[in-house]
């Protein structure tokens, strides 16, 4: 795999760009691998990458029923932050945020990480107390955040209306080192690195069954034939319940749609991410000028990847009160992704009742921001068979023991 550089661009320009190689190979599946990762989204590809980089395991196949990055990785609003209240959550999200900072250099691929800052608005006195508590918790966790007053909010976001008719802005939790990244670039960067290490990324290869013997996984049945493996990692977000059924166990999750939309492009007017949990909306401006808008997850279980007019109306109506200028914009695109929600709104990175089978799911509305940290922790779990420090608290047994990691306020509404 040749490195990308300014010299490479100049060289290929002289050759009319005819010498570029494919970013990743598209091989035929082999009969057997040491590890199979189901799901070629950000989390699955990051798991494979860190298995190779950190643990030297490169005999890996990453299988996907569709195309690489075609699920939630390509359908989110790209927000990256780590200002969570609970210690285990802050640790894994801060690990992810720090890995995003070095992503482009580490993988020789531009992930377009923009540390424009993330501002979470406090629009009730209850939220003020909650965010002040989170700021204190973040200080103990080593996460750089601060609670700011309404005047500072107005300085950060000049287009905001801090004297809203229903919910005036009373302050906000500001994380200056949060921001956004390019979602498909993250998937492509990991895919290129995995392929460069000799791993096989098999697209259009749906898993239709999980095979086992003596209580341990032996392989999978796919639309492209049977493939054997020593270890299996299931990393398929909203479809985790289906794969768990194939493996013979159940998960404490529910799948719902999370919708988002973008406006027509306009001139730069907002250079950070703003989240407003009270009115259920969040917004940022893309590099192309589009206002990227999202809100809460759907209130009913479904597997649709389409948007609904009801959600557009609810989300935009809420944000218009805080950002009156967006009332004059036209909607450009609208879509949905399937997210898997646990009862405590925290993820699952765990061994399963089936031996040598591991599961990574339950990220809910916060999956994209966690990709590098999730892959790092999942790779350690798969390689060693036991969770490391980042994944230790996120096992399936916590639901049986009542040992919840309650992030319903931080993760259940907005990103």
Tab-separated table of C-alpha atoms in Angstrom:
chain	number	residue	atom	x	y	z
A	1	UNK	CA	0.000	0.000	0.000
A	2	UNK	CA	1.579	3.270	-1.125
A	3	UNK	CA	1.484	6.258	1.188
A	4	UNK	CA	-0.526	9.321	0.288
A	5	UNK	CA	1.488	12.544	0.211
A	6	UNK	CA	1.847	15.862	-1.587
A	7	UNK	CA	4.593	14.295	-3.704
A	8	UNK	CA	2.253	11.439	-4.702
A	9	UNK	CA	-0.401	13.945	-5.799
A	10	UNK	CA	2.144	15.833	-7.898
A	11	UNK	CA	3.480	12.605	-9.440
A	12	UNK	CA	0.012	11.345	-10.365
A	13	UNK	CA	-0.950	14.742	-11.775
A	14	UNK	CA	1.877	14.380	-14.271
A	15	UNK	CA	0.512	10.935	-15.180
A	16	UNK	CA	-3.070	12.201	-15.553
A	17	UNK	CA	-3.989	10.370	-12.301
A	18	UNK	CA	-3.833	6.970	-13.987
A	19	UNK	CA	-1.560	5.389	-11.387
A	20	UNK	CA	-3.693	5.449	-8.254
A	21	UNK	CA	-4.308	2.008	-6.749
A	22	UNK	CA	-7.598	0.962	-5.163
A	23	UNK	CA	-7.911	2.044	-1.546
A	24	UNK	CA	-8.774	-1.524	-0.486
A	25	UNK	CA	-8.950	-4.932	-2.130
A	26	UNK	CA	-12.177	-6.815	-2.891
A	27	UNK	CA	-11.074	-10.469	-2.591
A	28	UNK	CA	-13.063	-13.673	-2.647
A	29	UNK	CA	-13.620	-15.085	0.867
A	30	UNK	CA	-11.301	-17.841	2.044
A	31	UNK	CA	-12.592	-20.983	3.719
A	32	UNK	CA	-11.165	-20.130	7.129
A	33	UNK	CA	-9.972	-17.137	9.163
A	34	UNK	CA	-8.685	-16.699	12.659
A	35	UNK	CA	-11.239	-13.940	13.316
A	36	UNK	CA	-14.413	-12.964	11.477
A	37	UNK	CA	-15.883	-9.524	12.124
A	38	UNK	CA	-19.494	-9.157	11.022
A	39	UNK	CA	-20.164	-5.559	10.040
A	40	UNK	CA	-18.011	-3.320	7.824
A	41	UNK	CA	-19.077	-0.087	9.461
A	42	UNK	CA	-16.853	2.154	11.528
A	43	UNK	CA	-16.915	-0.022	14.667
A	44	UNK	CA	-16.295	-3.273	12.798
A	45	UNK	CA	-13.446	-1.874	10.716
A	46	UNK	CA	-11.883	-0.199	13.767
A	47	UNK	CA	-12.049	-3.540	15.611
A	48	UNK	CA	-10.198	-5.255	12.771
A	49	UNK	CA	-7.649	-2.436	12.505
A	50	UNK	CA	-6.722	-2.460	16.187
A	51	UNK	CA	-6.619	-6.274	16.217
A	52	UNK	CA	-3.896	-5.965	13.612
A	53	UNK	CA	-2.112	-2.909	14.971
A	54	UNK	CA	-2.251	-3.624	18.722
A	55	UNK	CA	-2.384	-7.423	18.849
A	56	UNK	CA	-0.748	-8.634	15.640
A	57	UNK	CA	-3.826	-10.578	14.464
A	58	UNK	CA	-4.221	-10.065	10.729
A	59	UNK	CA	-5.913	-13.251	9.500
A	60	UNK	CA	-9.256	-11.459	9.582
A	61	UNK	CA	-12.333	-11.225	7.367
A	62	UNK	CA	-14.733	-8.297	7.724
A	63	UNK	CA	-18.123	-9.269	6.289
A	64	UNK	CA	-20.980	-6.955	5.364
A	65	UNK	CA	-24.342	-7.697	3.781
A	66	UNK	CA	-24.249	-4.369	1.927
A	67	UNK	CA	-21.447	-1.984	1.102
A	68	UNK	CA	-18.674	-0.707	3.312
A	69	UNK	CA	-19.889	2.115	5.554
A	70	UNK	CA	-23.411	1.920	4.134
A	71	UNK	CA	-25.171	1.611	7.487
A	72	UNK	CA	-25.131	4.010	10.402
A	73	UNK	CA	-21.544	5.083	9.676
A	74	UNK	CA	-22.747	6.879	6.549
A	75	UNK	CA	-26.043	8.065	8.060
A	76	UNK	CA	-25.086	10.028	11.154
A	77	UNK	CA	-24.417	13.684	11.906
A	78	UNK	CA	-20.705	13.176	12.735
A	79	UNK	CA	-20.654	14.773	16.212
A	80	UNK	CA	-17.647	13.905	18.394
A	81	UNK	CA	-17.599	14.645	22.122
A	82	UNK	CA	-16.675	12.940	25.400
A	83	UNK	CA	-18.429	15.036	28.066
A	84	UNK	CA	-20.298	12.137	29.665
A	85	UNK	CA	-21.186	11.933	33.341
A	86	UNK	CA	-20.335	8.342	34.298
A	87	UNK	CA	-16.667	7.376	34.591
A	88	UNK	CA	-16.754	4.320	32.248
A	89	UNK	CA	-18.525	6.357	29.537
A	90	UNK	CA	-16.163	9.313	29.817
A	91	UNK	CA	-13.156	6.988	29.631
A	92	UNK	CA	-14.119	5.210	26.401
A	93	UNK	CA	-15.444	8.338	24.662
A	94	UNK	CA	-12.373	10.376	25.645
A	95	UNK	CA	-10.167	7.569	24.306
A	96	UNK	CA	-12.110	7.779	21.046
A	97	UNK	CA	-11.839	11.574	20.905
A	98	UNK	CA	-8.080	11.443	21.458
A	99	UNK	CA	-7.677	8.811	18.727
A	100	UNK	CA	-9.681	11.013	16.345
A	101	UNK	CA	-7.079	13.741	16.929
A	102	UNK	CA	-4.309	11.517	15.545
A	103	UNK	CA	-6.428	9.536	13.048
A	104	UNK	CA	-5.168	11.224	9.882
A	105	UNK	CA	-1.516	10.898	10.869
A	106	UNK	CA	-1.812	7.333	12.191
A	107	UNK	CA	-3.683	5.975	9.164
A	108	UNK	CA	-2.250	8.250	6.432
A	109	UNK	CA	-5.804	9.197	5.501
A	110	UNK	CA	-7.577	12.528	6.036
A	111	UNK	CA	-10.444	11.952	8.466
A	112	UNK	CA	-11.315	15.679	8.334
A	113	UNK	CA	-11.556	15.938	12.125
A	114	UNK	CA	-12.623	19.524	12.856
A	115	UNK	CA	-12.250	20.491	16.518
A	116	UNK	CA	-14.770	23.282	16.316
A	117	UNK	CA	-16.154	22.616	19.806
A	118	UNK	CA	-19.445	21.214	21.112
A	119	UNK	CA	-21.890	23.317	23.151
A	120	UNK	CA	-24.757	21.669	25.053
A	121	UNK	CA	-27.382	24.260	25.963
A	122	UNK	CA	-28.934	24.495	29.422
A	123	UNK	CA	-32.483	25.795	28.953
A	124	UNK	CA	-33.972	24.858	32.341
A	125	UNK	CA	-32.663	25.261	35.880
A	126	UNK	CA	-32.545	21.478	36.153
A	127	UNK	CA	-30.220	21.351	33.141
A	128	UNK	CA	-28.006	24.053	34.657
A	129	UNK	CA	-27.492	21.939	37.770
A	130	UNK	CA	-26.995	18.805	35.680
A	131	UNK	CA	-24.350	20.323	33.417
A	132	UNK	CA	-22.531	21.918	36.333
A	133	UNK	CA	-22.372	18.477	37.905
A	134	UNK	CA	-21.089	17.012	34.633
A	135	UNK	CA	-18.418	19.712	34.378
A	136	UNK	CA	-17.172	18.804	37.868
A	137	UNK	CA	-17.216	15.082	36.977
A	138	UNK	CA	-15.321	15.769	33.745
A	139	UNK	CA	-12.657	17.684	35.682
A	140	UNK	CA	-12.077	14.603	37.844
A	141	UNK	CA	-12.032	12.387	34.730
A	142	UNK	CA	-9.490	14.540	32.903
A	143	UNK	CA	-11.985	15.630	30.238
A	144	UNK	CA	-11.674	19.311	29.297
A	145	UNK	CA	-15.097	20.965	29.642
A	146	UNK	CA	-16.523	24.053	31.324
A	147	UNK	CA	-19.936	25.443	32.186
A	148	UNK	CA	-20.447	28.867	30.573
A	149	UNK	CA	-23.105	31.541	31.065
A	150	UNK	CA	-25.550	32.899	28.470
A	151	UNK	CA	-23.289	35.800	27.501
A	152	UNK	CA	-20.472	33.408	26.634
A	153	UNK	CA	-22.957	31.214	24.724
A	154	UNK	CA	-23.869	34.227	22.598
A	155	UNK	CA	-20.178	34.892	21.914
A	156	UNK	CA	-19.626	31.304	20.781
A	157	UNK	CA	-22.802	31.183	18.663
A	158	UNK	CA	-23.758	34.703	17.487
A	159	UNK	CA	-26.814	33.487	15.548
A	160	UNK	CA	-28.480	32.036	18.656
A	161	UNK	CA	-31.496	33.599	20.362
A	162	UNK	CA	-30.748	33.316	24.079
A	163	UNK	CA	-34.106	34.864	25.101
A	164	UNK	CA	-36.409	32.254	23.629
A	165	UNK	CA	-40.143	32.551	24.316
A	166	UNK	CA	-40.415	29.128	25.972
A	167	UNK	CA	-36.876	28.078	26.852
A	168	UNK	CA	-34.341	30.891	27.263
A	169	UNK	CA	-30.682	29.879	27.247
A	170	UNK	CA	-29.383	29.867	30.833
A	171	UNK	CA	-25.891	28.614	29.994
A	172	UNK	CA	-24.179	25.649	28.423
A	173	UNK	CA	-21.610	22.879	28.780
A	174	UNK	CA	-18.726	23.734	26.422
A	175	UNK	CA	-16.172	21.189	25.197
A	176	UNK	CA	-13.720	23.079	22.978
A	177	UNK	CA	-11.863	19.944	21.811
A	178	UNK	CA	-15.017	18.240	20.525
A	179	UNK	CA	-16.227	18.689	16.969
A	180	UNK	CA	-17.019	16.737	13.827
A	181	UNK	CA	-15.313	14.416	11.345
A	182	UNK	CA	-16.112	13.157	7.853
A	183	UNK	CA	-18.078	9.930	8.401
A	184	UNK	CA	-17.223	8.102	5.184
A	185	UNK	CA	-13.567	9.148	5.431
A	186	UNK	CA	-13.331	7.418	8.811
A	187	UNK	CA	-14.699	4.165	7.356
A	188	UNK	CA	-12.528	4.405	4.236
A	189	UNK	CA	-9.415	5.184	6.260
A	190	UNK	CA	-9.853	2.123	8.454
A	191	UNK	CA	-10.738	-0.048	5.437
A	192	UNK	CA	-7.602	1.024	3.573
A	193	UNK	CA	-5.417	0.333	6.599
A	194	UNK	CA	-7.016	-3.087	7.189
A	195	UNK	CA	-6.568	-4.062	3.553
A	196	UNK	CA	-2.966	-2.902	3.699
A	197	UNK	CA	-2.380	-5.327	6.589
A	198	UNK	CA	-3.695	-8.224	4.488
A	199	UNK	CA	-7.205	-8.442	5.910
A	200	UNK	CA	-10.124	-9.344	3.623
A	201	UNK	CA	-13.091	-6.972	3.422
A	202	UNK	CA	-15.976	-8.918	1.874
A	203	UNK	CA	-18.921	-6.781	0.768
A	204	UNK	CA	-22.300	-8.084	-0.421
A	205	UNK	CA	-21.850	-11.089	1.864
A	206	UNK	CA	-24.825	-11.499	4.199
A	207	UNK	CA	-24.477	-13.793	7.216
A	208	UNK	CA	-27.443	-16.172	7.343
A	209	UNK	CA	-26.349	-18.411	10.214
A	210	UNK	CA	-23.819	-18.879	13.005
A	211	UNK	CA	-22.364	-22.383	13.341
A	212	UNK	CA	-21.138	-23.840	16.629
A	213	UNK	CA	-19.947	-27.078	18.183
A	214	UNK	CA	-19.495	-27.967	21.844
A	215	UNK	CA	-20.684	-24.531	22.959
A	216	UNK	CA	-18.103	-22.668	20.862
A	217	UNK	CA	-18.410	-20.867	17.557
A	218	UNK	CA	-16.944	-22.641	14.537
A	219	UNK	CA	-17.939	-20.351	11.695
A	220	UNK	CA	-20.717	-18.623	9.816
A	221	UNK	CA	-22.989	-19.440	6.906
A	222	UNK	CA	-23.195	-16.665	4.325
A	223	UNK	CA	-24.711	-15.968	0.930
A	224	UNK	CA	-21.220	-16.689	-0.447
A	225	UNK	CA	-20.728	-20.014	1.308
A	226	UNK	CA	-19.624	-21.313	4.706
A	227	UNK	CA	-16.627	-19.650	6.342
A	228	UNK	CA	-14.891	-21.140	9.390
A	229	UNK	CA	-13.278	-19.118	12.174
A	230	UNK	CA	-11.738	-19.415	15.608
A	231	UNK	CA	-13.352	-16.249	16.955
A	232	UNK	CA	-16.383	-14.226	15.903
A	233	UNK	CA	-17.077	-10.528	16.563
A	234	UNK	CA	-20.630	-9.273	15.946
A	235	UNK	CA	-20.603	-5.519	15.286
A	236	UNK	CA	-23.803	-4.721	13.381
A	237	UNK	CA	-25.541	-1.922	15.348
A	238	UNK	CA	-29.329	-1.993	14.806
A	239	UNK	CA	-29.309	-5.585	13.531
A	240	UNK	CA	-27.515	-6.983	16.583
A	241	UNK	CA	-30.670	-8.731	17.808
A	242	UNK	CA	-30.972	-10.720	14.571
A	243	UNK	CA	-27.365	-11.900	14.705
A	244	UNK	CA	-27.694	-12.763	18.393
A	245	UNK	CA	-30.705	-14.939	17.557
A	246	UNK	CA	-28.578	-16.789	15.009
A	247	UNK	CA	-25.948	-17.363	17.698
A	248	UNK	CA	-28.547	-18.628	20.181
A	249	UNK	CA	-28.866	-15.832	22.728
A	250	UNK	CA	-30.942	-12.702	23.305
A	251	UNK	CA	-29.880	-9.105	23.847
A	252	UNK	CA	-31.474	-6.433	26.092
A	253	UNK	CA	-31.781	-3.921	23.247
A	254	UNK	CA	-34.449	-2.405	21.030
A	255	UNK	CA	-33.980	-1.021	17.531
A	256	UNK	CA	-35.397	2.339	16.506
A	257	UNK	CA	-34.806	4.848	13.747
A	258	UNK	CA	-32.782	8.005	14.316
A	259	UNK	CA	-33.452	10.690	11.720
A	260	UNK	CA	-31.503	13.684	10.462
A	261	UNK	CA	-31.632	16.252	7.672
A	262	UNK	CA	-29.551	18.953	6.020
A	263	UNK	CA	-30.575	22.326	4.671
A	264	UNK	CA	-29.547	23.975	1.459
A	265	UNK	CA	-25.994	25.354	1.684
A	266	UNK	CA	-25.553	28.906	2.979
A	267	UNK	CA	-22.610	31.151	3.854
A	268	UNK	CA	-20.683	30.311	7.050
A	269	UNK	CA	-22.679	31.382	10.099
A	270	UNK	CA	-21.908	28.816	12.806
A	271	UNK	CA	-18.508	27.311	13.591
A	272	UNK	CA	-19.357	24.863	16.391
A	273	UNK	CA	-21.857	22.126	17.226
A	274	UNK	CA	-24.879	23.120	19.336
A	275	UNK	CA	-27.073	20.608	21.128
A	276	UNK	CA	-30.361	21.499	22.827
A	277	UNK	CA	-31.754	18.552	24.756
A	278	UNK	CA	-34.738	20.393	26.222
A	279	UNK	CA	-36.250	21.073	22.809
A	280	UNK	CA	-34.769	17.875	21.284
A	281	UNK	CA	-32.559	19.286	18.575
A	282	UNK	CA	-28.947	19.801	17.599
A	283	UNK	CA	-27.240	21.547	14.705
A	284	UNK	CA	-23.885	22.230	13.063
A	285	UNK	CA	-22.759	23.613	9.722
A	286	UNK	CA	-20.909	21.378	7.286
A	287	UNK	CA	-17.884	22.398	5.260
A	288	UNK	CA	-20.201	22.707	2.256
A	289	UNK	CA	-22.431	25.193	4.092
A	290	UNK	CA	-25.366	22.884	4.841
A	291	UNK	CA	-26.972	23.119	8.269
A	292	UNK	CA	-26.857	19.544	9.642
A	293	UNK	CA	-29.893	19.009	11.876
A	294	UNK	CA	-31.048	16.127	14.045
A	295	UNK	CA	-33.158	15.347	17.083
A	296	UNK	CA	-34.305	12.510	19.287
A	297	UNK	CA	-34.774	8.897	18.240
A	298	UNK	CA	-38.179	7.669	17.099
A	299	UNK	CA	-40.555	6.726	19.882
A	300	UNK	CA	-41.430	3.314	18.440
A	301	UNK	CA	-39.443	0.271	17.347
A	302	UNK	CA	-38.718	0.089	13.621
A	303	UNK	CA	-36.065	-0.811	11.066
A	304	UNK	CA	-36.609	1.941	8.533
A	305	UNK	CA	-33.801	4.026	7.032
A	306	UNK	CA	-36.179	6.654	5.712
A	307	UNK	CA	-37.268	9.900	7.291
A	308	UNK	CA	-40.775	11.023	8.277
A	309	UNK	CA	-42.502	14.388	7.971
A	310	UNK	CA	-43.525	14.240	11.639
A	311	UNK	CA	-39.898	14.153	12.737
A	312	UNK	CA	-38.948	17.033	10.431
A	313	UNK	CA	-41.748	19.142	11.844
A	314	UNK	CA	-40.933	18.383	15.493
A	315	UNK	CA	-37.179	18.908	15.185
A	316	UNK	CA	-37.237	22.023	13.021
A	317	UNK	CA	-40.016	23.618	15.072
A	318	UNK	CA	-37.917	23.158	18.211
A	319	UNK	CA	-34.755	24.602	16.688
A	320	UNK	CA	-36.490	27.581	15.040
A	321	UNK	CA	-37.184	29.005	18.513
A	322	UNK	CA	-33.461	29.007	19.314
A	323	UNK	CA	-32.182	29.754	15.786
A	324	UNK	CA	-34.860	31.906	14.070
A	325	UNK	CA	-32.762	32.286	10.904
A	326	UNK	CA	-33.219	28.645	9.889
A	327	UNK	CA	-36.950	29.172	9.360
A	328	UNK	CA	-36.123	30.597	5.921
A	329	UNK	CA	-34.053	27.621	4.749
A	330	UNK	CA	-35.115	24.812	2.439
A	331	UNK	CA	-34.514	21.157	3.311
A	332	UNK	CA	-32.053	19.444	0.977
A	333	UNK	CA	-31.914	15.829	2.224
A	334	UNK	CA	-33.554	13.721	4.927
A	335	UNK	CA	-32.658	10.210	6.077
A	336	UNK	CA	-32.677	7.733	8.954
A	337	UNK	CA	-30.422	5.127	10.527
A	338	UNK	CA	-31.227	2.127	12.714
A	339	UNK	CA	-29.822	2.453	16.233
A	340	UNK	CA	-29.799	-0.156	18.996
A	341	UNK	CA	-30.774	1.150	22.429
A	342	UNK	CA	-30.097	-0.454	25.806
A	343	UNK	CA	-32.095	0.323	28.939
A	344	UNK	CA	-29.321	2.413	30.479
A	345	UNK	CA	-28.341	3.990	27.138
A	346	UNK	CA	-24.800	2.634	27.439
A	347	UNK	CA	-23.137	0.174	25.026
A	348	UNK	CA	-22.430	-3.537	25.300
A	349	UNK	CA	-18.888	-4.830	24.689
A	350	UNK	CA	-18.982	-8.341	25.985
A	351	UNK	CA	-18.399	-12.035	25.798
A	352	UNK	CA	-21.568	-13.953	24.972
A	353	UNK	CA	-23.067	-17.296	26.063
A	354	UNK	CA	-21.530	-18.795	22.897
A	355	UNK	CA	-17.826	-19.457	23.394
A	356	UNK	CA	-15.361	-17.336	21.366
A	357	UNK	CA	-18.236	-15.126	20.197
A	358	UNK	CA	-18.149	-11.454	21.179
A	359	UNK	CA	-20.676	-8.659	20.774
A	360	UNK	CA	-20.328	-4.899	20.315
A	361	UNK	CA	-23.677	-3.093	20.232
A	362	UNK	CA	-26.044	-0.779	22.090
A	363	UNK	CA	-24.336	2.509	21.195
A	364	UNK	CA	-27.727	4.073	20.559
A	365	UNK	CA	-27.472	7.638	19.305
A	366	UNK	CA	-23.755	7.972	20.112
A	367	UNK	CA	-22.059	5.427	17.885
A	368	UNK	CA	-20.017	7.583	15.523
A	369	UNK	CA	-18.163	9.525	18.203
A	370	UNK	CA	-17.069	6.252	19.829
A	371	UNK	CA	-15.654	4.449	16.768
A	372	UNK	CA	-11.901	4.518	17.579
A	373	UNK	CA	-12.376	3.845	21.307
A	374	UNK	CA	-14.908	1.116	20.625
A	375	UNK	CA	-12.594	-0.577	18.125
A	376	UNK	CA	-9.651	-0.328	20.549
A	377	UNK	CA	-11.625	-1.910	23.425
A	378	UNK	CA	-13.326	-4.551	21.264
A	379	UNK	CA	-10.014	-5.613	19.720
A	380	UNK	CA	-8.566	-6.201	23.193
A	381	UNK	CA	-11.637	-8.220	24.194
A	382	UNK	CA	-11.457	-10.430	21.086
A	383	UNK	CA	-7.689	-10.903	21.235
A	384	UNK	CA	-7.466	-11.750	24.938
A	385	UNK	CA	-10.900	-13.256	25.515
A	386	UNK	CA	-11.429	-10.952	28.491
A	387	UNK	CA	-12.323	-7.241	28.575
A	388	UNK	CA	-9.654	-4.645	29.215
A	389	UNK	CA	-10.100	-1.495	31.317
A	390	UNK	CA	-12.165	0.354	28.694
A	391	UNK	CA	-14.698	-2.457	28.207
A	392	UNK	CA	-14.780	-3.970	31.690
A	393	UNK	CA	-17.953	-2.195	32.848
A	394	UNK	CA	-19.913	-2.722	29.624
A	395	UNK	CA	-20.535	-6.478	29.848
A	396	UNK	CA	-23.874	-8.224	29.427
A	397	UNK	CA	-23.800	-9.347	33.046
A	398	UNK	CA	-24.495	-5.803	34.264
A	399	UNK	CA	-28.147	-6.161	33.278
A	400	UNK	CA	-28.521	-9.323	35.332
A	401	UNK	CA	-26.729	-7.756	38.298
A	402	UNK	CA	-28.493	-4.369	38.102
A	403	UNK	CA	-25.131	-2.631	37.650
A	404	UNK	CA	-26.320	-0.002	35.172
A	405	UNK	CA	-24.271	2.813	33.616
A	406	UNK	CA	-27.064	5.349	33.351
A	407	UNK	CA	-26.407	7.797	30.507
A	408	UNK	CA	-30.046	8.319	29.550
A	409	UNK	CA	-29.739	12.101	29.841
A	410	UNK	CA	-26.467	12.328	27.930
A	411	UNK	CA	-27.183	9.774	25.200
A	412	UNK	CA	-30.912	9.087	25.062
A	413	UNK	CA	-32.024	12.366	23.513
A	414	UNK	CA	-29.267	13.983	21.484
A	415	UNK	CA	-25.822	13.123	20.222
